[in-house]
Amino acid sequence: MNRSFFIVICLTVAVNAGMGLIVPILPTFLQDYGFSIAGLSLPFVSLIVGRMLSKTWAAQIIALLSNKTTLVVSFVLYALVFACYPLWKLLRRSLRYAFSKESSRVSALSA
């Protein structure tokens, strides 16, 4: 068997196994950080829509780029989307908390 094909298969299995392990506990984990039910569904909906759109243009993208480049770019985009969404939520929450403390200090000083 071709070594690079074996590596691609192993990476695909690893990503799918990882999602299979994380998805059942993800809602409970994210609700602890203040996500709503709609906020919890957004990453999964974006994954489904992304898969539908990528299947539409996959042949043209692979023809334009090489197979390996397409695979690496897709893994990187996949990782960024699922890493940035919770980080964005935490950043928004911390900024909201910081500005609410700042506004309460300003109102206390002006009183």
mmCIF file of N, CA and C in Angstrom:
data_model
loop_
_atom_site.group_PDB
_atom_site.id
_atom_site.type_symbol
_atom_site.label_atom_id
_atom_site.label_comp_id
_atom_site.label_asym_id
_atom_site.label_seq_id
_atom_site.Cartn_x
_atom_site.Cartn_y
_atom_site.Cartn_z
ATOM 1 N N MET A 1 0.855 -1.180 0.000
ATOM 2 C CA MET A 1 0.000 0.000 0.000
ATOM 3 C C MET A 1 0.899 1.240 0.000
ATOM 4 N N ASN A 2 0.473 2.261 -0.686
ATOM 5 C CA ASN A 2 1.210 3.509 -0.750
ATOM 6 C C ASN A 2 1.252 4.154 0.641
ATOM 7 N N ARG A 3 2.420 4.596 1.065
ATOM 8 C CA ARG A 3 2.599 5.149 2.416
ATOM 9 C C ARG A 3 1.778 6.418 2.631
ATOM 10 N N SER A 4 1.752 7.313 1.667
ATOM 11 C CA SER A 4 0.998 8.556 1.829
ATOM 12 C C SER A 4 -0.502 8.292 1.903
ATOM 13 N N PHE A 5 -0.985 7.311 1.158
ATOM 14 C CA PHE A 5 -2.400 6.960 1.244
ATOM 15 C C PHE A 5 -2.720 6.425 2.630
ATOM 16 N N PHE A 6 -1.842 5.632 3.194
ATOM 17 C CA PHE A 6 -2.036 5.090 4.532
ATOM 18 C C PHE A 6 -2.073 6.210 5.573
ATOM 19 N N ILE A 7 -1.217 7.213 5.415
ATOM 20 C CA ILE A 7 -1.198 8.348 6.341
ATOM 21 C C ILE A 7 -2.503 9.133 6.251
ATOM 22 N N VAL A 8 -3.010 9.344 5.040
ATOM 23 C CA VAL A 8 -4.276 10.058 4.861
ATOM 24 C C VAL A 8 -5.419 9.293 5.520
ATOM 25 N N ILE A 9 -5.444 7.987 5.345
ATOM 26 C CA ILE A 9 -6.488 7.177 5.968
ATOM 27 C C ILE A 9 -6.390 7.248 7.489
ATOM 28 N N CYS A 10 -5.190 7.177 8.023
ATOM 29 C CA CYS A 10 -5.008 7.261 9.483
ATOM 30 C C CYS A 10 -5.451 8.618 10.021
ATOM 31 N N LEU A 11 -5.120 9.699 9.318
ATOM 32 C CA LEU A 11 -5.559 11.025 9.752
ATOM 33 C C LEU A 11 -7.077 11.160 9.716
ATOM 34 N N THR A 12 -7.690 10.627 8.676
ATOM 35 C CA THR A 12 -9.146 10.684 8.568
ATOM 36 C C THR A 12 -9.808 9.912 9.701
ATOM 37 N N VAL A 13 -9.306 8.735 9.995
ATOM 38 C CA VAL A 13 -9.857 7.932 11.096
ATOM 39 C C VAL A 13 -9.653 8.649 12.424
ATOM 40 N N ALA A 14 -8.482 9.259 12.623
ATOM 41 C CA ALA A 14 -8.210 9.961 13.876
ATOM 42 C C ALA A 14 -9.152 11.142 14.077
ATOM 43 N N VAL A 15 -9.377 11.919 13.016
ATOM 44 C CA VAL A 15 -10.275 13.079 13.130
ATOM 45 C C VAL A 15 -11.699 12.623 13.417
ATOM 46 N N ASN A 16 -12.171 11.626 12.703
ATOM 47 C CA ASN A 16 -13.537 11.148 12.924
ATOM 48 C C ASN A 16 -13.697 10.501 14.290
ATOM 49 N N ALA A 17 -12.686 9.769 14.757
ATOM 50 C CA ALA A 17 -12.757 9.173 16.095
ATOM 51 C C ALA A 17 -12.748 10.258 17.162
ATOM 52 N N GLY A 18 -11.951 11.285 16.951
ATOM 53 C CA GLY A 18 -11.914 12.393 17.902
ATOM 54 C C GLY A 18 -13.247 13.105 17.999
ATOM 55 N N MET A 19 -13.867 13.346 16.859
ATOM 56 C CA MET A 19 -15.198 13.978 16.886
ATOM 57 C C MET A 19 -16.214 13.067 17.541
ATOM 58 N N GLY A 20 -16.098 11.769 17.309
ATOM 59 C CA GLY A 20 -17.023 10.828 17.928
ATOM 60 C C GLY A 20 -16.885 10.777 19.433
ATOM 61 N N LEU A 21 -15.702 11.048 19.937
ATOM 62 C CA LEU A 21 -15.491 11.078 21.385
ATOM 63 C C LEU A 21 -15.899 12.407 22.006
ATOM 64 N N ILE A 22 -15.734 13.497 21.268
ATOM 65 C CA ILE A 22 -15.989 14.823 21.819
ATOM 66 C C ILE A 22 -17.451 15.236 21.717
ATOM 67 N N VAL A 23 -18.110 14.883 20.633
ATOM 68 C CA VAL A 23 -19.469 15.362 20.378
ATOM 69 C C VAL A 23 -20.448 15.031 21.506
ATOM 70 N N PRO A 24 -20.444 13.836 22.091
ATOM 71 C CA PRO A 24 -21.417 13.579 23.163
ATOM 72 C C PRO A 24 -21.242 14.447 24.406
ATOM 73 N N ILE A 25 -20.016 14.850 24.735
ATOM 74 C CA ILE A 25 -19.813 15.653 25.941
ATOM 75 C C ILE A 25 -19.708 17.146 25.653
ATOM 76 N N LEU A 26 -19.632 17.526 24.397
ATOM 77 C CA LEU A 26 -19.459 18.929 24.043
ATOM 78 C C LEU A 26 -20.597 19.830 24.524
ATOM 79 N N PRO A 27 -21.869 19.465 24.372
ATOM 80 C CA PRO A 27 -22.927 20.364 24.863
ATOM 81 C C PRO A 27 -22.838 20.647 26.359
ATOM 82 N N THR A 28 -22.563 19.649 27.156
ATOM 83 C CA THR A 28 -22.448 19.853 28.598
ATOM 84 C C THR A 28 -21.269 20.752 28.920
ATOM 85 N N PHE A 29 -20.150 20.497 28.257
ATOM 86 C CA PHE A 29 -18.954 21.305 28.482
ATOM 87 C C PHE A 29 -19.186 22.760 28.092
ATOM 88 N N LEU A 30 -19.774 23.001 26.945
ATOM 89 C CA LEU A 30 -19.956 24.373 26.466
ATOM 90 C C LEU A 30 -21.054 25.111 27.224
ATOM 91 N N GLN A 31 -22.053 24.406 27.740
ATOM 92 C CA GLN A 31 -23.071 25.071 28.544
ATOM 93 C C GLN A 31 -22.476 25.606 29.842
ATOM 94 N N ASP A 32 -21.440 24.959 30.352
ATOM 95 C CA ASP A 32 -20.746 25.474 31.533
ATOM 96 C C ASP A 32 -20.076 26.812 31.258
ATOM 97 N N TYR A 33 -19.750 27.083 29.994
ATOM 98 C CA TYR A 33 -19.138 28.347 29.615
ATOM 99 C C TYR A 33 -20.163 29.375 29.130
ATOM 100 N N GLY A 34 -21.437 29.077 29.270
ATOM 101 C CA GLY A 34 -22.460 30.069 28.962
ATOM 102 C C GLY A 34 -23.016 30.027 27.557
ATOM 103 N N PHE A 35 -22.803 28.970 26.809
ATOM 104 C CA PHE A 35 -23.370 28.864 25.472
ATOM 105 C C PHE A 35 -24.857 28.548 25.571
ATOM 106 N N SER A 36 -25.624 29.122 24.682
ATOM 107 C CA SER A 36 -27.040 28.783 24.601
ATOM 108 C C SER A 36 -27.198 27.558 23.699
ATOM 109 N N ILE A 37 -28.418 27.036 23.624
ATOM 110 C CA ILE A 37 -28.672 25.887 22.749
ATOM 111 C C ILE A 37 -28.416 26.283 21.289
ATOM 112 N N ALA A 38 -28.826 27.483 20.913
ATOM 113 C CA ALA A 38 -28.567 27.947 19.544
ATOM 114 C C ALA A 38 -27.070 28.102 19.311
ATOM 115 N N GLY A 39 -26.359 28.582 20.300
ATOM 116 C CA GLY A 39 -24.909 28.716 20.173
ATOM 117 C C GLY A 39 -24.206 27.376 20.080
ATOM 118 N N LEU A 40 -24.776 26.368 20.727
ATOM 119 C CA LEU A 40 -24.195 25.027 20.657
ATOM 120 C C LEU A 40 -24.393 24.402 19.287
ATOM 121 N N SER A 41 -25.494 24.726 18.642
ATOM 122 C CA SER A 41 -25.778 24.104 17.354
ATOM 123 C C SER A 41 -25.015 24.761 16.203
ATOM 124 N N LEU A 42 -24.529 25.976 16.392
ATOM 125 C CA LEU A 42 -23.850 26.685 15.313
ATOM 126 C C LEU A 42 -22.618 25.960 14.766
ATOM 127 N N PRO A 43 -21.716 25.421 15.606
ATOM 128 C CA PRO A 43 -20.576 24.702 15.015
ATOM 129 C C PRO A 43 -20.986 23.475 14.210
ATOM 130 N N PHE A 44 -22.016 22.777 14.664
ATOM 131 C CA PHE A 44 -22.438 21.575 13.956
ATOM 132 C C PHE A 44 -23.157 21.907 12.653
ATOM 133 N N VAL A 45 -23.948 22.962 12.673
ATOM 134 C CA VAL A 45 -24.616 23.398 11.444
ATOM 135 C C VAL A 45 -23.576 23.878 10.435
ATOM 136 N N SER A 46 -22.573 24.619 10.913
ATOM 137 C CA SER A 46 -21.536 25.085 9.995
ATOM 138 C C SER A 46 -20.739 23.921 9.417
ATOM 139 N N LEU A 47 -20.549 22.870 10.193
ATOM 140 C CA LEU A 47 -19.865 21.687 9.688
ATOM 141 C C LEU A 47 -20.676 21.017 8.580
ATOM 142 N N ILE A 48 -21.967 20.884 8.788
ATOM 143 C CA ILE A 48 -22.834 20.248 7.787
ATOM 144 C C ILE A 48 -22.902 21.092 6.518
ATOM 145 N N VAL A 49 -23.095 22.391 6.673
ATOM 146 C CA VAL A 49 -23.150 23.274 5.503
ATOM 147 C C VAL A 49 -21.801 23.292 4.784
ATOM 148 N N GLY A 50 -20.723 23.321 5.539
ATOM 149 C CA GLY A 50 -19.398 23.285 4.936
ATOM 150 C C GLY A 50 -19.151 22.012 4.144
ATOM 151 N N ARG A 51 -19.613 20.897 4.670
ATOM 152 C CA ARG A 51 -19.461 19.635 3.940
ATOM 153 C C ARG A 51 -20.280 19.635 2.655
ATOM 154 N N MET A 52 -21.505 20.169 2.718
ATOM 155 C CA MET A 52 -22.320 20.222 1.504
ATOM 156 C C MET A 52 -21.683 21.124 0.451
ATOM 157 N N LEU A 53 -21.197 22.291 0.874
ATOM 158 C CA LEU A 53 -20.583 23.213 -0.080
ATOM 159 C C LEU A 53 -19.268 22.670 -0.618
ATOM 160 N N SER A 54 -18.493 22.016 0.247
ATOM 161 C CA SER A 54 -17.204 21.516 -0.223
ATOM 162 C C SER A 54 -17.368 20.371 -1.214
ATOM 163 N N LYS A 55 -18.405 19.579 -1.064
ATOM 164 C CA LYS A 55 -18.634 18.496 -2.017
ATOM 165 C C LYS A 55 -19.025 19.043 -3.385
ATOM 166 N N THR A 56 -19.596 20.243 -3.404
ATOM 167 C CA THR A 56 -19.993 20.848 -4.660
ATOM 168 C C THR A 56 -18.776 21.229 -5.499
ATOM 169 N N TRP A 57 -17.761 21.799 -4.862
ATOM 170 C CA TRP A 57 -16.598 22.288 -5.596
ATOM 171 C C TRP A 57 -15.330 21.484 -5.327
ATOM 172 N N ALA A 58 -15.438 20.331 -4.725
ATOM 173 C CA ALA A 58 -14.244 19.551 -4.348
ATOM 174 C C ALA A 58 -13.419 19.152 -5.571
ATOM 175 N N ALA A 59 -14.051 18.709 -6.624
ATOM 176 C CA ALA A 59 -13.308 18.265 -7.801
ATOM 177 C C ALA A 59 -12.525 19.414 -8.436
ATOM 178 N N GLN A 60 -13.128 20.587 -8.511
ATOM 179 C CA GLN A 60 -12.439 21.730 -9.101
ATOM 180 C C GLN A 60 -11.266 22.186 -8.223
ATOM 181 N N ILE A 61 -11.457 22.157 -6.899
ATOM 182 C CA ILE A 61 -10.385 22.578 -5.992
ATOM 183 C C ILE A 61 -9.220 21.599 -6.064
ATOM 184 N N ILE A 62 -9.521 20.294 -6.085
ATOM 185 C CA ILE A 62 -8.459 19.299 -6.172
ATOM 186 C C ILE A 62 -7.741 19.391 -7.512
ATOM 187 N N ALA A 63 -8.476 19.700 -8.579
ATOM 188 C CA ALA A 63 -7.831 19.863 -9.886
ATOM 189 C C ALA A 63 -6.930 21.094 -9.904
ATOM 190 N N LEU A 64 -7.338 22.150 -9.211
ATOM 191 C CA LEU A 64 -6.555 23.378 -9.166
ATOM 192 C C LEU A 64 -5.318 23.220 -8.290
ATOM 193 N N LEU A 65 -5.491 22.624 -7.108
ATOM 194 C CA LEU A 65 -4.386 22.381 -6.179
ATOM 195 C C LEU A 65 -4.029 20.900 -6.224
ATOM 196 N N SER A 66 -2.988 20.529 -5.570
ATOM 197 C CA SER A 66 -2.664 19.106 -5.494
ATOM 198 C C SER A 66 -3.509 18.442 -4.404
ATOM 199 N N ASN A 67 -3.534 17.122 -4.410
ATOM 200 C CA ASN A 67 -4.307 16.392 -3.411
ATOM 201 C C ASN A 67 -3.817 16.689 -2.000
ATOM 202 N N LYS A 68 -2.510 16.678 -1.835
ATOM 203 C CA LYS A 68 -1.941 16.889 -0.502
ATOM 204 C C LYS A 68 -2.225 18.302 0.010
ATOM 205 N N THR A 69 -2.090 19.294 -0.860
ATOM 206 C CA THR A 69 -2.358 20.673 -0.458
ATOM 207 C C THR A 69 -3.814 20.850 -0.061
ATOM 208 N N THR A 70 -4.711 20.265 -0.822
ATOM 209 C CA THR A 70 -6.136 20.349 -0.501
ATOM 210 C C THR A 70 -6.431 19.694 0.839
ATOM 211 N N LEU A 71 -5.822 18.561 1.097
ATOM 212 C CA LEU A 71 -6.036 17.860 2.360
ATOM 213 C C LEU A 71 -5.519 18.670 3.541
ATOM 214 N N VAL A 72 -4.328 19.228 3.413
ATOM 215 C CA VAL A 72 -3.751 20.011 4.503
ATOM 216 C C VAL A 72 -4.581 21.265 4.768
ATOM 217 N N VAL A 73 -4.979 21.959 3.714
ATOM 218 C CA VAL A 73 -5.793 23.168 3.874
ATOM 219 C C VAL A 73 -7.131 22.838 4.531
ATOM 220 N N SER A 74 -7.743 21.740 4.135
ATOM 221 C CA SER A 74 -9.031 21.379 4.733
ATOM 222 C C SER A 74 -8.890 21.016 6.202
ATOM 223 N N PHE A 75 -7.827 20.304 6.581
ATOM 224 C CA PHE A 75 -7.610 19.987 7.996
ATOM 225 C C PHE A 75 -7.350 21.245 8.814
ATOM 226 N N VAL A 76 -6.584 22.176 8.265
ATOM 227 C CA VAL A 76 -6.287 23.412 8.982
ATOM 228 C C VAL A 76 -7.553 24.247 9.166
ATOM 229 N N LEU A 77 -8.358 24.390 8.118
ATOM 230 C CA LEU A 77 -9.613 25.136 8.241
ATOM 231 C C LEU A 77 -10.558 24.477 9.240
ATOM 232 N N TYR A 78 -10.642 23.180 9.199
ATOM 233 C CA TYR A 78 -11.484 22.423 10.125
ATOM 234 C C TYR A 78 -11.060 22.682 11.568
ATOM 235 N N ALA A 79 -9.770 22.634 11.823
ATOM 236 C CA ALA A 79 -9.256 22.859 13.174
ATOM 237 C C ALA A 79 -9.482 24.299 13.620
ATOM 238 N N LEU A 80 -9.277 25.248 12.720
ATOM 239 C CA LEU A 80 -9.452 26.653 13.078
ATOM 240 C C LEU A 80 -10.888 26.985 13.435
ATOM 241 N N VAL A 81 -11.826 26.478 12.672
ATOM 242 C CA VAL A 81 -13.238 26.762 12.953
ATOM 243 C C VAL A 81 -13.644 26.220 14.311
ATOM 244 N N PHE A 82 -13.283 24.991 14.603
ATOM 245 C CA PHE A 82 -13.684 24.399 15.871
ATOM 246 C C PHE A 82 -12.873 24.916 17.048
ATOM 247 N N ALA A 83 -11.696 25.484 16.814
ATOM 248 C CA ALA A 83 -10.924 26.072 17.907
ATOM 249 C C ALA A 83 -11.321 27.517 18.159
ATOM 250 N N CYS A 84 -11.625 28.263 17.098
ATOM 251 C CA CYS A 84 -11.894 29.690 17.241
ATOM 252 C C CYS A 84 -13.282 29.995 17.790
ATOM 253 N N TYR A 85 -14.245 29.152 17.538
ATOM 254 C CA TYR A 85 -15.603 29.463 18.000
ATOM 255 C C TYR A 85 -15.685 29.519 19.523
ATOM 256 N N PRO A 86 -15.218 28.523 20.273
ATOM 257 C CA PRO A 86 -15.257 28.654 21.736
ATOM 258 C C PRO A 86 -14.336 29.756 22.246
ATOM 259 N N LEU A 87 -13.199 29.956 21.584
ATOM 260 C CA LEU A 87 -12.307 31.028 22.009
ATOM 261 C C LEU A 87 -12.949 32.395 21.810
ATOM 262 N N TRP A 88 -13.683 32.568 20.713
ATOM 263 C CA TRP A 88 -14.390 33.828 20.473
ATOM 264 C C TRP A 88 -15.440 34.062 21.541
ATOM 265 N N LYS A 89 -16.143 33.017 21.922
ATOM 266 C CA LYS A 89 -17.170 33.141 22.959
ATOM 267 C C LYS A 89 -16.523 33.531 24.295
ATOM 268 N N LEU A 90 -15.411 32.920 24.643
ATOM 269 C CA LEU A 90 -14.726 33.259 25.885
ATOM 270 C C LEU A 90 -14.178 34.679 25.846
ATOM 271 N N LEU A 91 -13.649 35.095 24.695
ATOM 272 C CA LEU A 91 -13.141 36.455 24.555
ATOM 273 C C LEU A 91 -14.267 37.469 24.701
ATOM 274 N N ARG A 92 -15.401 37.211 24.058
ATOM 275 C CA ARG A 92 -16.550 38.112 24.184
ATOM 276 C C ARG A 92 -17.007 38.229 25.618
ATOM 277 N N ARG A 93 -17.046 37.091 26.290
ATOM 278 C CA ARG A 93 -17.497 37.079 27.684
ATOM 279 C C ARG A 93 -16.526 37.864 28.571
ATOM 280 N N SER A 94 -15.231 37.681 28.375
ATOM 281 C CA SER A 94 -14.254 38.389 29.204
ATOM 282 C C SER A 94 -14.258 39.887 28.901
ATOM 283 N N LEU A 95 -14.439 40.261 27.632
ATOM 284 C CA LEU A 95 -14.526 41.688 27.302
ATOM 285 C C LEU A 95 -15.776 42.313 27.899
ATOM 286 N N ARG A 96 -16.887 41.609 27.855
ATOM 287 C CA ARG A 96 -18.116 42.116 28.444
ATOM 288 C C ARG A 96 -17.929 42.318 29.948
ATOM 289 N N TYR A 97 -17.253 41.360 30.598
ATOM 290 C CA TYR A 97 -17.004 41.461 32.030
ATOM 291 C C TYR A 97 -16.067 42.626 32.333
ATOM 292 N N ALA A 98 -15.021 42.806 31.531
ATOM 293 C CA ALA A 98 -14.064 43.885 31.758
ATOM 294 C C ALA A 98 -14.719 45.244 31.576
ATOM 295 N N PHE A 99 -15.545 45.396 30.535
ATOM 296 C CA PHE A 99 -16.187 46.681 30.307
ATOM 297 C C PHE A 99 -17.292 46.959 31.313
ATOM 298 N N SER A 100 -17.940 45.935 31.827
ATOM 299 C CA SER A 100 -18.965 46.173 32.842
ATOM 300 C C SER A 100 -18.311 46.623 34.147
ATOM 301 N N LYS A 101 -17.131 46.102 34.485
ATOM 302 C CA LYS A 101 -16.418 46.563 35.675
ATOM 303 C C LYS A 101 -15.926 47.992 35.471
ATOM 304 N N GLU A 102 -15.464 48.285 34.255
ATOM 305 C CA GLU A 102 -14.967 49.630 33.961
ATOM 306 C C GLU A 102 -16.099 50.648 34.050
ATOM 307 N N SER A 103 -17.257 50.323 33.507
ATOM 308 C CA SER A 103 -18.376 51.259 33.548
ATOM 309 C C SER A 103 -18.881 51.440 34.976
ATOM 310 N N SER A 104 -18.825 50.388 35.801
ATOM 311 C CA SER A 104 -19.260 50.549 37.181
ATOM 312 C C SER A 104 -18.269 51.399 37.963
ATOM 313 N N ARG A 105 -16.967 51.331 37.642
ATOM 314 C CA ARG A 105 -15.979 52.184 38.296
ATOM 315 C C ARG A 105 -16.173 53.648 37.893
ATOM 316 N N VAL A 106 -16.460 53.893 36.615
ATOM 317 C CA VAL A 106 -16.667 55.251 36.141
ATOM 318 C C VAL A 106 -17.906 55.852 36.775
ATOM 319 N N SER A 107 -18.984 55.082 36.876
ATOM 320 C CA SER A 107 -20.198 55.614 37.485
ATOM 321 C C SER A 107 -20.000 55.840 38.983
ATOM 322 N N ALA A 108 -19.185 55.009 39.630
ATOM 323 C CA ALA A 108 -18.915 55.202 41.062
ATOM 324 C C ALA A 108 -18.064 56.447 41.286
ATOM 325 N N LEU A 109 -17.132 56.726 40.376
ATOM 326 C CA LEU A 109 -16.297 57.919 40.515
ATOM 327 C C LEU A 109 -17.076 59.192 40.245
ATOM 328 N N SER A 110 -18.027 59.143 39.338
ATOM 329 C CA SER A 110 -18.778 60.352 38.996
ATOM 330 C C SER A 110 -19.863 60.653 40.019
ATOM 331 N N ALA A 111 -20.210 59.717 40.872
ATOM 332 C CA ALA A 111 -21.283 59.932 41.849
ATOM 333 C C ALA A 111 -20.815 60.660 43.064
#
